PDB file of C-alpha atoms in Angstrom:
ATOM      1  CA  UNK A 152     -13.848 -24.799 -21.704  1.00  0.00           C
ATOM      2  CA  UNK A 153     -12.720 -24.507 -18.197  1.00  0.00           C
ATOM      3  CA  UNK A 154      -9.827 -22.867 -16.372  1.00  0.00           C
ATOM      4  CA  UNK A 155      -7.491 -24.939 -14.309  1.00  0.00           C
ATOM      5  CA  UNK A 156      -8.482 -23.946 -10.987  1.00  0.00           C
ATOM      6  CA  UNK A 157     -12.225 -23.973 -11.647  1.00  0.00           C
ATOM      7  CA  UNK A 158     -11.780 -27.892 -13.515  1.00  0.00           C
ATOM      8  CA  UNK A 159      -9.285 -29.132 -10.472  1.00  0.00           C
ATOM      9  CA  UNK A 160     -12.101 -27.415  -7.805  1.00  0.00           C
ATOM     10  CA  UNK A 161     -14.650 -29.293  -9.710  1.00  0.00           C
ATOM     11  CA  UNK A 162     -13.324 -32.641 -11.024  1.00  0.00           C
ATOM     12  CA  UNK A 163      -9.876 -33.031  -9.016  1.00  0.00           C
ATOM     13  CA  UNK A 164      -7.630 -35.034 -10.482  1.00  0.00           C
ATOM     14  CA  UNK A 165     -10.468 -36.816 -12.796  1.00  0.00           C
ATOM     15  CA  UNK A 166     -10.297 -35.677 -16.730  1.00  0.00           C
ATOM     16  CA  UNK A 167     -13.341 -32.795 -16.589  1.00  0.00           C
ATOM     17  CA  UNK A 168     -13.513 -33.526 -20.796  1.00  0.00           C
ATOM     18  CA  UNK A 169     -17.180 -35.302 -21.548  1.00  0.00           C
ATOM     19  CA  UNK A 170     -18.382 -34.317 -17.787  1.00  0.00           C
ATOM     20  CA  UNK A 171     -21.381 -32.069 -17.445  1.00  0.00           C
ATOM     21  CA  UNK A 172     -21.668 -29.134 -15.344  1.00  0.00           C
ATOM     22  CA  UNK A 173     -24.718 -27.100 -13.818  1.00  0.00           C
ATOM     23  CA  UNK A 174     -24.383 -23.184 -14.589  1.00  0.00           C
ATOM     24  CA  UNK A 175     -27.327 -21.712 -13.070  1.00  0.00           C
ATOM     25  CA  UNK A 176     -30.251 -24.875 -13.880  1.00  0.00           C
ATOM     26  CA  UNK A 177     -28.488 -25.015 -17.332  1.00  0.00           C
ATOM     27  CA  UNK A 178     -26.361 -28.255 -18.148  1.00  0.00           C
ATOM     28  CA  UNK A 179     -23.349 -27.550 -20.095  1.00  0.00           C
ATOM     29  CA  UNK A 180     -21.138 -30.240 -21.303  1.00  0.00           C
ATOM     30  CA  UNK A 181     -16.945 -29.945 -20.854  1.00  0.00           C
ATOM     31  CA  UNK A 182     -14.776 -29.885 -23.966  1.00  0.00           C
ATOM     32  CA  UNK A 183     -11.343 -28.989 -22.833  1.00  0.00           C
ATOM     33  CA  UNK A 184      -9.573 -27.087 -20.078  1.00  0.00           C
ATOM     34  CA  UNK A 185      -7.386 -24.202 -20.787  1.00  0.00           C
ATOM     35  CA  UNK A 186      -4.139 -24.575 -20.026  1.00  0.00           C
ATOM     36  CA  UNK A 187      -2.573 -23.201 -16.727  1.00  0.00           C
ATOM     37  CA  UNK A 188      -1.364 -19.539 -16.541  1.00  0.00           C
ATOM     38  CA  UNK A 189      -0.476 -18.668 -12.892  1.00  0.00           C
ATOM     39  CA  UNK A 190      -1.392 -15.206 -13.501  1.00  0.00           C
ATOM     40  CA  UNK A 191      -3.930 -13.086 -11.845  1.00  0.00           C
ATOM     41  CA  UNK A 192      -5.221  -9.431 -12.055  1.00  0.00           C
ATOM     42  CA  UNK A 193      -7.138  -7.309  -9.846  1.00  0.00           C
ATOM     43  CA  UNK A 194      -8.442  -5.163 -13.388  1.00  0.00           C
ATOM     44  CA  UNK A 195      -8.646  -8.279 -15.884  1.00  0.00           C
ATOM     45  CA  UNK A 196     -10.151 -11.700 -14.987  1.00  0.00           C
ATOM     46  CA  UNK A 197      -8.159 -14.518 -13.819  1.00  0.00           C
ATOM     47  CA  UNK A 198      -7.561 -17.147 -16.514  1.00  0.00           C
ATOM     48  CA  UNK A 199      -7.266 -19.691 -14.416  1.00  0.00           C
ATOM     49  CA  UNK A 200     -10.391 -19.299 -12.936  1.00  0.00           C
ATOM     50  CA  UNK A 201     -12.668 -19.138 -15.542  1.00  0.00           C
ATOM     51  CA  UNK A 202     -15.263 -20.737 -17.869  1.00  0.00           C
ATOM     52  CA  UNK A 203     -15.486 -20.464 -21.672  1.00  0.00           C
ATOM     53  CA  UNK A 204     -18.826 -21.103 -23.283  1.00  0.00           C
ATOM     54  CA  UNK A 205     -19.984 -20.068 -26.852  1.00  0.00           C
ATOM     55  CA  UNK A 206     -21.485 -16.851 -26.892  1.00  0.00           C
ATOM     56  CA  UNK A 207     -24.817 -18.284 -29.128  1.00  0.00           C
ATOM     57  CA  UNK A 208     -25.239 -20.828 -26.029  1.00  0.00           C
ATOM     58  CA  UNK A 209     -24.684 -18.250 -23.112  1.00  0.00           C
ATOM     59  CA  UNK A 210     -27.391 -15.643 -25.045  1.00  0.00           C
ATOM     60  CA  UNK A 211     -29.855 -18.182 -25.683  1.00  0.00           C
ATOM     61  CA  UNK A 212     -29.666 -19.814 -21.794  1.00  0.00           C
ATOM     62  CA  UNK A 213     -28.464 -17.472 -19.603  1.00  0.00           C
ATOM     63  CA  UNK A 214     -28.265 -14.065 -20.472  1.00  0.00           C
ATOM     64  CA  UNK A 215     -30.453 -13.744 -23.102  1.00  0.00           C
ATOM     65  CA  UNK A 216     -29.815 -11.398 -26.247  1.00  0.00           C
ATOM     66  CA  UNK A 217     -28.711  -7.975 -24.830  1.00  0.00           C
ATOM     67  CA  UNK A 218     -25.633  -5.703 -25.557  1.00  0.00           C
ATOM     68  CA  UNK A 219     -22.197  -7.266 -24.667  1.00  0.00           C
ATOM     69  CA  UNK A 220     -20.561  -4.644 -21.719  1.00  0.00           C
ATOM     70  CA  UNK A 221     -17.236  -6.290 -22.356  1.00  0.00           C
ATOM     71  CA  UNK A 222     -15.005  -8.356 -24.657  1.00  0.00           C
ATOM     72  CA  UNK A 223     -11.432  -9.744 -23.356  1.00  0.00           C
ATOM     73  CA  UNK A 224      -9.171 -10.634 -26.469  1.00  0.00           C
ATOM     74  CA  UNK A 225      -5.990 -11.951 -26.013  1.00  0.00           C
ATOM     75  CA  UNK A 226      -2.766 -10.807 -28.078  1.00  0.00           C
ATOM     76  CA  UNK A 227      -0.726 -13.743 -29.305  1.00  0.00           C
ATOM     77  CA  UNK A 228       2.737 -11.967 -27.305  1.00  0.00           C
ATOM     78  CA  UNK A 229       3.753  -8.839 -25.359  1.00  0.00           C
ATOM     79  CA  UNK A 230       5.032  -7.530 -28.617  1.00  0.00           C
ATOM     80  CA  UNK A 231       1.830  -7.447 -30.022  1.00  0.00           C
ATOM     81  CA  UNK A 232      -0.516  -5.955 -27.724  1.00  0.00           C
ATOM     82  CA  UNK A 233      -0.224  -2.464 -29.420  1.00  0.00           C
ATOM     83  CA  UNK A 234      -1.016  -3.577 -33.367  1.00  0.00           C
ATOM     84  CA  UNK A 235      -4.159  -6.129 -31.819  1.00  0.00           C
ATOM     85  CA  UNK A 236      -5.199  -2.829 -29.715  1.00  0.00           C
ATOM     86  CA  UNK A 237      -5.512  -1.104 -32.650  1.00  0.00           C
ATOM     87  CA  UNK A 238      -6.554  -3.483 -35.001  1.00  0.00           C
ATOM     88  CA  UNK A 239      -9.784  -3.903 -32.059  1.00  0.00           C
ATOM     89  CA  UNK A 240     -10.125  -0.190 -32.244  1.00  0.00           C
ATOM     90  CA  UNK A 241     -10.532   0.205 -35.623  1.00  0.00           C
ATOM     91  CA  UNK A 242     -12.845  -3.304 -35.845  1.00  0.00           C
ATOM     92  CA  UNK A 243     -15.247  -1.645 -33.126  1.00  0.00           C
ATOM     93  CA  UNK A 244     -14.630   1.845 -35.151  1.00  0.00           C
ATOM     94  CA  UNK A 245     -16.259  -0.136 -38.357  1.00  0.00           C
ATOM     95  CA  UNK A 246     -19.173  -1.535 -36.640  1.00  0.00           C
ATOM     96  CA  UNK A 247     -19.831   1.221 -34.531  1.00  0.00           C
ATOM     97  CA  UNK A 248     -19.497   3.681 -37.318  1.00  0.00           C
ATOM     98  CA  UNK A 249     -17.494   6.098 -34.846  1.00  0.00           C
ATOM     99  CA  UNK A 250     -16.667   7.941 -38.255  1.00  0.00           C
ATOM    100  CA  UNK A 251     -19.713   9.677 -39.021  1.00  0.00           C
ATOM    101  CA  UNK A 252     -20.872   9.949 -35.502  1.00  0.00           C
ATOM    102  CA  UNK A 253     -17.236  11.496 -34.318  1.00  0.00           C
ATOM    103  CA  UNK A 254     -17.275  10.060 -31.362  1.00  0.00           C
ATOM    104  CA  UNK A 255     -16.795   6.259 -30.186  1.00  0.00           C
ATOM    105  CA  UNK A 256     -19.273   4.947 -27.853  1.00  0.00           C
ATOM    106  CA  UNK A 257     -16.770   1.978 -26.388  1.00  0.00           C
ATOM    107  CA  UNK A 258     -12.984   2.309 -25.019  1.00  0.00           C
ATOM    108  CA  UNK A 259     -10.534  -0.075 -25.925  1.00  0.00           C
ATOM    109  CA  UNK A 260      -7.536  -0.660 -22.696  1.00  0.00           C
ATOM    110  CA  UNK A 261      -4.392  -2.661 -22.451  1.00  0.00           C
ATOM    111  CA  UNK A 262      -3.514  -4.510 -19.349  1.00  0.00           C
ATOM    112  CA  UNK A 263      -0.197  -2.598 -20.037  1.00  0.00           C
ATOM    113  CA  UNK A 264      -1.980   0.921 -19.977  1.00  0.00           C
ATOM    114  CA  UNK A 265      -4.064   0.277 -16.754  1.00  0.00           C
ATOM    115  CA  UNK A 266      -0.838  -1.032 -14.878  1.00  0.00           C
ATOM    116  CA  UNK A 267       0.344   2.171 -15.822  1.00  0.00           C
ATOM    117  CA  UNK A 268      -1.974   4.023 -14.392  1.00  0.00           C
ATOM    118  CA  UNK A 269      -2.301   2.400 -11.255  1.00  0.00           C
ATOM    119  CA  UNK A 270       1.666   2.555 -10.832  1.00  0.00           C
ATOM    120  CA  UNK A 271       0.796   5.983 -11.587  1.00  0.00           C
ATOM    121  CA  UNK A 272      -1.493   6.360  -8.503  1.00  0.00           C
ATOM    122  CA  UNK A 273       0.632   4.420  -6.357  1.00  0.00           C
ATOM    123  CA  UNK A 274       3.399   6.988  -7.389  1.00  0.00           C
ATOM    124  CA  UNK A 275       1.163   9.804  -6.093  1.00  0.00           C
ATOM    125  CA  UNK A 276      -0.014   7.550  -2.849  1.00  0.00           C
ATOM    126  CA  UNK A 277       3.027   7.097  -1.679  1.00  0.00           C
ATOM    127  CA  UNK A 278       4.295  10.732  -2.139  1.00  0.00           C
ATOM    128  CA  UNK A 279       1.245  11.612  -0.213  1.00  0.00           C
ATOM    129  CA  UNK A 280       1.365   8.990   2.357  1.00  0.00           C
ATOM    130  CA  UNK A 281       4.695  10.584   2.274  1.00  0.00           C
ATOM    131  CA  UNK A 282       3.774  14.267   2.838  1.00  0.00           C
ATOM    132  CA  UNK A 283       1.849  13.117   5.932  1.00  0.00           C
ATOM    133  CA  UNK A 284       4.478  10.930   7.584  1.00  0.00           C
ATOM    134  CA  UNK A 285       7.041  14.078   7.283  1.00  0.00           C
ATOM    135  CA  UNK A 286       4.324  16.190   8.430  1.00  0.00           C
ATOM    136  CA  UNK A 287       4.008  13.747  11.813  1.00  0.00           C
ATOM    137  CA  UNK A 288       7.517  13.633  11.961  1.00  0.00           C
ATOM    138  CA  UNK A 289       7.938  17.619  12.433  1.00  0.00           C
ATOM    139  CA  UNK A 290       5.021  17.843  14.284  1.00  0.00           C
ATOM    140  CA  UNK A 291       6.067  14.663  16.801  1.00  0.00           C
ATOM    141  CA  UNK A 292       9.781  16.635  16.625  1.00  0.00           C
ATOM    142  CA  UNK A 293       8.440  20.165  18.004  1.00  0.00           C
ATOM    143  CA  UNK A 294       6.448  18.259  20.714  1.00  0.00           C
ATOM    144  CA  UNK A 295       8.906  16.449  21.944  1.00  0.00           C
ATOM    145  CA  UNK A 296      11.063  19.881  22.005  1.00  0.00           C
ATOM    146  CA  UNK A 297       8.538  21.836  23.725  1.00  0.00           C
ATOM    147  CA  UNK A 298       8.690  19.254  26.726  1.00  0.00           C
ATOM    148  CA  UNK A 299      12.195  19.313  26.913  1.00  0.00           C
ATOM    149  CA  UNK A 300      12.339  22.971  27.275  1.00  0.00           C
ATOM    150  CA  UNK A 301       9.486  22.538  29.800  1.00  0.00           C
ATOM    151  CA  UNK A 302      11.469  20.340  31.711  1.00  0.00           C
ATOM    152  CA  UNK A 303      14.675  22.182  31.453  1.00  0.00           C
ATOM    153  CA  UNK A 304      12.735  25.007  33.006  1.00  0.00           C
ATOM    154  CA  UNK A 305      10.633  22.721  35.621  1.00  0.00           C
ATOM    155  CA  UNK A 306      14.556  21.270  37.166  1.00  0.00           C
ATOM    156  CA  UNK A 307      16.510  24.446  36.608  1.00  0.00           C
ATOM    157  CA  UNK A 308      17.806  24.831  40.235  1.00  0.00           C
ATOM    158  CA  UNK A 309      18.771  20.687  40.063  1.00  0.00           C
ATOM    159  CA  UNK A 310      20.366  21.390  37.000  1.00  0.00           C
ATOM    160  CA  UNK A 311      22.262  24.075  39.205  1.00  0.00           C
ATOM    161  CA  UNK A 312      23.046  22.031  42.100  1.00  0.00           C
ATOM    162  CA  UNK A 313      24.797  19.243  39.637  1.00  0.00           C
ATOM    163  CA  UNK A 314      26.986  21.757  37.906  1.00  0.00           C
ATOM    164  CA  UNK A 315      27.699  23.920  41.540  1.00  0.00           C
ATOM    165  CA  UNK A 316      29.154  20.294  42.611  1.00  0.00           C
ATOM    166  CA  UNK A 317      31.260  19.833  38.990  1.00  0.00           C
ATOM    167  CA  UNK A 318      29.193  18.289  36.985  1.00  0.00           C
ATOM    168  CA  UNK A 319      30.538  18.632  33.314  1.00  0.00           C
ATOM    169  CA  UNK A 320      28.586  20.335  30.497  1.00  0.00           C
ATOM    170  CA  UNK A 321      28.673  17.250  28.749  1.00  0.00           C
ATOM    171  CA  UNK A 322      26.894  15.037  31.342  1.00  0.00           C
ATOM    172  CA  UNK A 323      23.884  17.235  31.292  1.00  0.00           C
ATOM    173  CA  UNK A 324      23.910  17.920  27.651  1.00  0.00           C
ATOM    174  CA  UNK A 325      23.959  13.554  27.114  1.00  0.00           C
ATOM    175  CA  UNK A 326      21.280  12.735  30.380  1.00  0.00           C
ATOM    176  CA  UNK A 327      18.658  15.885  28.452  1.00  0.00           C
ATOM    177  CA  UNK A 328      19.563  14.200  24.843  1.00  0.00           C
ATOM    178  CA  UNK A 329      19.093  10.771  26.272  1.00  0.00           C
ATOM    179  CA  UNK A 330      15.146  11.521  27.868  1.00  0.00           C
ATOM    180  CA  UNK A 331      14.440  13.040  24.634  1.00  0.00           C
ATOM    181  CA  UNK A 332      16.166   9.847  23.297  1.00  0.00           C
ATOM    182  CA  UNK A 333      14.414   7.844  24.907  1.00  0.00           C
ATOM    183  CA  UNK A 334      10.565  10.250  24.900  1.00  0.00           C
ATOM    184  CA  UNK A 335      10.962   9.672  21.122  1.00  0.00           C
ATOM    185  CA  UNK A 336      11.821   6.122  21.232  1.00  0.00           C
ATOM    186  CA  UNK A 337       8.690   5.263  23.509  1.00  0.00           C
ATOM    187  CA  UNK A 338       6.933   6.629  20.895  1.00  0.00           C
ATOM    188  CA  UNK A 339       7.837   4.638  18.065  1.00  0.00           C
ATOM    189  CA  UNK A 340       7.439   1.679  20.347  1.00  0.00           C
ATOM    190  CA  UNK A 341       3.930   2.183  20.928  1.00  0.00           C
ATOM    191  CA  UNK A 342       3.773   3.381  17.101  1.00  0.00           C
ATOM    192  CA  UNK A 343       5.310  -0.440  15.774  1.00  0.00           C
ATOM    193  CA  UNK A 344       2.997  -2.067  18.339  1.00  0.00           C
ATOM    194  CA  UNK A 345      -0.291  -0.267  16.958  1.00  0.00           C
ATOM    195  CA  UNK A 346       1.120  -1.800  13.772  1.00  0.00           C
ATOM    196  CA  UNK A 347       2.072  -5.214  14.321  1.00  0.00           C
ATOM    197  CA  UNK A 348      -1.737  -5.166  16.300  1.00  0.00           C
ATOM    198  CA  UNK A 349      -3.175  -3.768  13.099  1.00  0.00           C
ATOM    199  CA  UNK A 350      -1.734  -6.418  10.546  1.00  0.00           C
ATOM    200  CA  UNK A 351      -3.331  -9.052  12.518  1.00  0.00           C
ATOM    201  CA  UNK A 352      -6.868  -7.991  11.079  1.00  0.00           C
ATOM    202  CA  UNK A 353      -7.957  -8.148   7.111  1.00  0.00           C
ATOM    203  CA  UNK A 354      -8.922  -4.774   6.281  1.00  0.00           C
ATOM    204  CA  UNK A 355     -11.316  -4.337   3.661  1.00  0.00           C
ATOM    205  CA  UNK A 356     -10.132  -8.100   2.459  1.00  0.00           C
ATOM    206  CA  UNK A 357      -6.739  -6.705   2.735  1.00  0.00           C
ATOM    207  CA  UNK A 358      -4.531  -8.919   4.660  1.00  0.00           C
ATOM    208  CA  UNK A 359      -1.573  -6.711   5.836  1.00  0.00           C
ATOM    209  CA  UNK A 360       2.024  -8.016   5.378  1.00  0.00           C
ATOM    210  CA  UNK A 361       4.831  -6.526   8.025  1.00  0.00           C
ATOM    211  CA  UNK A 362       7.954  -6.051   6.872  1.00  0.00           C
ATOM    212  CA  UNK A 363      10.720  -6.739   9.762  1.00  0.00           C
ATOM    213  CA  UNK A 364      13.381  -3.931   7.933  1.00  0.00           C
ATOM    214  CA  UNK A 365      10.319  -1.436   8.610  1.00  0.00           C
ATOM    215  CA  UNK A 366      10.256  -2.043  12.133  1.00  0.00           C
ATOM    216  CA  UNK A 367      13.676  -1.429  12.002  1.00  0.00           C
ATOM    217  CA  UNK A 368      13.284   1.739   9.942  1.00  0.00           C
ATOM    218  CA  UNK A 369      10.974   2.885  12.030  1.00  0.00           C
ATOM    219  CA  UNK A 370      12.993   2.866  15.714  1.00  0.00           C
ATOM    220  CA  UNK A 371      15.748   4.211  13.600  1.00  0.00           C
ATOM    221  CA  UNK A 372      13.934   7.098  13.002  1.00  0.00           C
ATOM    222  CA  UNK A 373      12.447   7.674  16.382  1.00  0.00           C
ATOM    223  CA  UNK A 374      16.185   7.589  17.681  1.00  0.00           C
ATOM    224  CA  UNK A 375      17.000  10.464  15.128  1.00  0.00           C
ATOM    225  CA  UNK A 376      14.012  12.631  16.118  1.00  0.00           C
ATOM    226  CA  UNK A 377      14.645  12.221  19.777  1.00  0.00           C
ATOM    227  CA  UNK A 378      18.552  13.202  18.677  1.00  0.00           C
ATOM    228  CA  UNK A 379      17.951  16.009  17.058  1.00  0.00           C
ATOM    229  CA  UNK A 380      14.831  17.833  18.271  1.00  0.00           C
ATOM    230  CA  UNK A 381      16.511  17.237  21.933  1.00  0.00           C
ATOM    231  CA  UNK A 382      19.587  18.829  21.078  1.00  0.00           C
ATOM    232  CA  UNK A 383      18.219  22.377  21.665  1.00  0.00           C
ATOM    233  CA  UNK A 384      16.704  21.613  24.824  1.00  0.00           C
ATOM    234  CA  UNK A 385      19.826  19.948  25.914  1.00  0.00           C
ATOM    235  CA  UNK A 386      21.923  22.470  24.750  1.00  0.00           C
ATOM    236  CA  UNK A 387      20.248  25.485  26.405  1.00  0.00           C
ATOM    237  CA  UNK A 388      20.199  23.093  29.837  1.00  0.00           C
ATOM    238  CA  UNK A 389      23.922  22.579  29.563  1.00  0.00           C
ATOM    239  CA  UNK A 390      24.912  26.434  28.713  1.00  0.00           C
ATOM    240  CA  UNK A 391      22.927  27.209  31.765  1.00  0.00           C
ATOM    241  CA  UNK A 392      25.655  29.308  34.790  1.00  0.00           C
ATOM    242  CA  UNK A 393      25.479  27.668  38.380  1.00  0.00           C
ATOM    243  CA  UNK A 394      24.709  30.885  39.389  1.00  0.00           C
ATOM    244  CA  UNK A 395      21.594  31.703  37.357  1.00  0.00           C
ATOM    245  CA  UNK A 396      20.322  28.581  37.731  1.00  0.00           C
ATOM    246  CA  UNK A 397      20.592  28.631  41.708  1.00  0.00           C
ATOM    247  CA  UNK A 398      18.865  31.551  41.611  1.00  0.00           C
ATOM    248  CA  UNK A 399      15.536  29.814  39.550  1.00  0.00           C
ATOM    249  CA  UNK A 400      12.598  29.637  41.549  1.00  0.00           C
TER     250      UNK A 400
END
């Protein structure tokens, strides 16, 4: 018995049913083809892309007679996949005789309890992934503070000069905002670029999908850093007195 995909990559459009097939020097004859799915798991094989052979015939040619490592059985609906989990549990309990050993030398999974699990780690994943963008974030935020307050200091006199000639306090709190604005914002440029560069390559046969809303997300959020983590330096820039500031060297 053959999967879809494997019969249509073998036969096309011809009926595979009578045709013989070479699986490793051994001739094996087709009897039907399994009807088409469209599912595929990463954990479980893909049923589509498959071959069925009886087990008698597989021992005797290929793999000769040793322990089976795995057996795939199929509930009849979703509804069912506890009662046929148990009822393979307590089969494999029988001939295993896990009740006067006390322990069971095999494990029995659902595809339902894997998916939960790896929801479950892509739960904690993204928390952490999380955790470490917030921790950038901050970190990115007190930089980009520090060389505002650096530069506030470095043009103290020109600060000065602007408000000895009537600048308002609200021109040079917007231009020190904007620069930290705009700091932040080159920042998040160059960050989307090293990420639309980076989802041009497969990595680890990973190809990466970009999402145009995170692009989005992520400017956003280089606009808000620069906003708020430049407010202080702006602030102290535009409470500075003429005076004082004249008198900076």
């Amino acid at each position: 018995m053959l999967g879809s995909t494997v019969a249509s990559d073998l036969f096309g459009r011809v009926n595979p049913i009578g045709k013989k097939i070479d699986v490793g020097g051994i001739r094996f004859t087709v009897t039907g083809v399994l009807k088409a799915t469209g599912s595929s798991s990463s954990t479980f094989s893909d049923p589509d892309s498959i071959a069925v052979a009886p087990l008698p015939a597989v021992q005797e040619t290929l793999t000769g007679y040793g322990a089976l490592d795995q057996i795939i059985v199929q509930a009849t609906g979703s509804d069912t996949v506890g009662a046929a989990e148990a009822e393979v549990t307590q089969i494999l309990g029988q001939r295993h005789d896990t009740a006067s050993s006390g322990t069971a030398d095999f494990t029995v999974s659902s595809q339902a309890s894997v998916q939960s699990a790896v929801s479950e780690s892509s739960r904690t994943f993204t928390v952490l992934l999380g955790a470490v963008a917030a921790i950038s974030l901050l970190v990115g935020g007190i930089g980009i503070t520090n060389i505002m307050l650096v530069t506030v200091t470095e043009r103290t006199r020109e600060i000065g000069i602007r408000k000895a000639i009537g600048a308002p306090r609200g021109a040079i709190l917007g231009q020190f905002i904007a620069e930290a604005t705009v700091l932040s914002l080159t920042g998040g440029l160059l960050g989307v670029l090293a990420g639309v560069l980076g989802s041009l390559f497969t990595i680890a046969g990973v190809k990466p999908v970009l999402v145009p809303s995170s692009i989005v997300l992520a400017l956003a959020v280089s606009v808000a850093i620069g906003l708020f983590f430049g407010s202080y330096p702006a602030n102290r820039a535009a409470k500075l007195r003429p005076i004082d500031a004249l008198r900076h060297n």
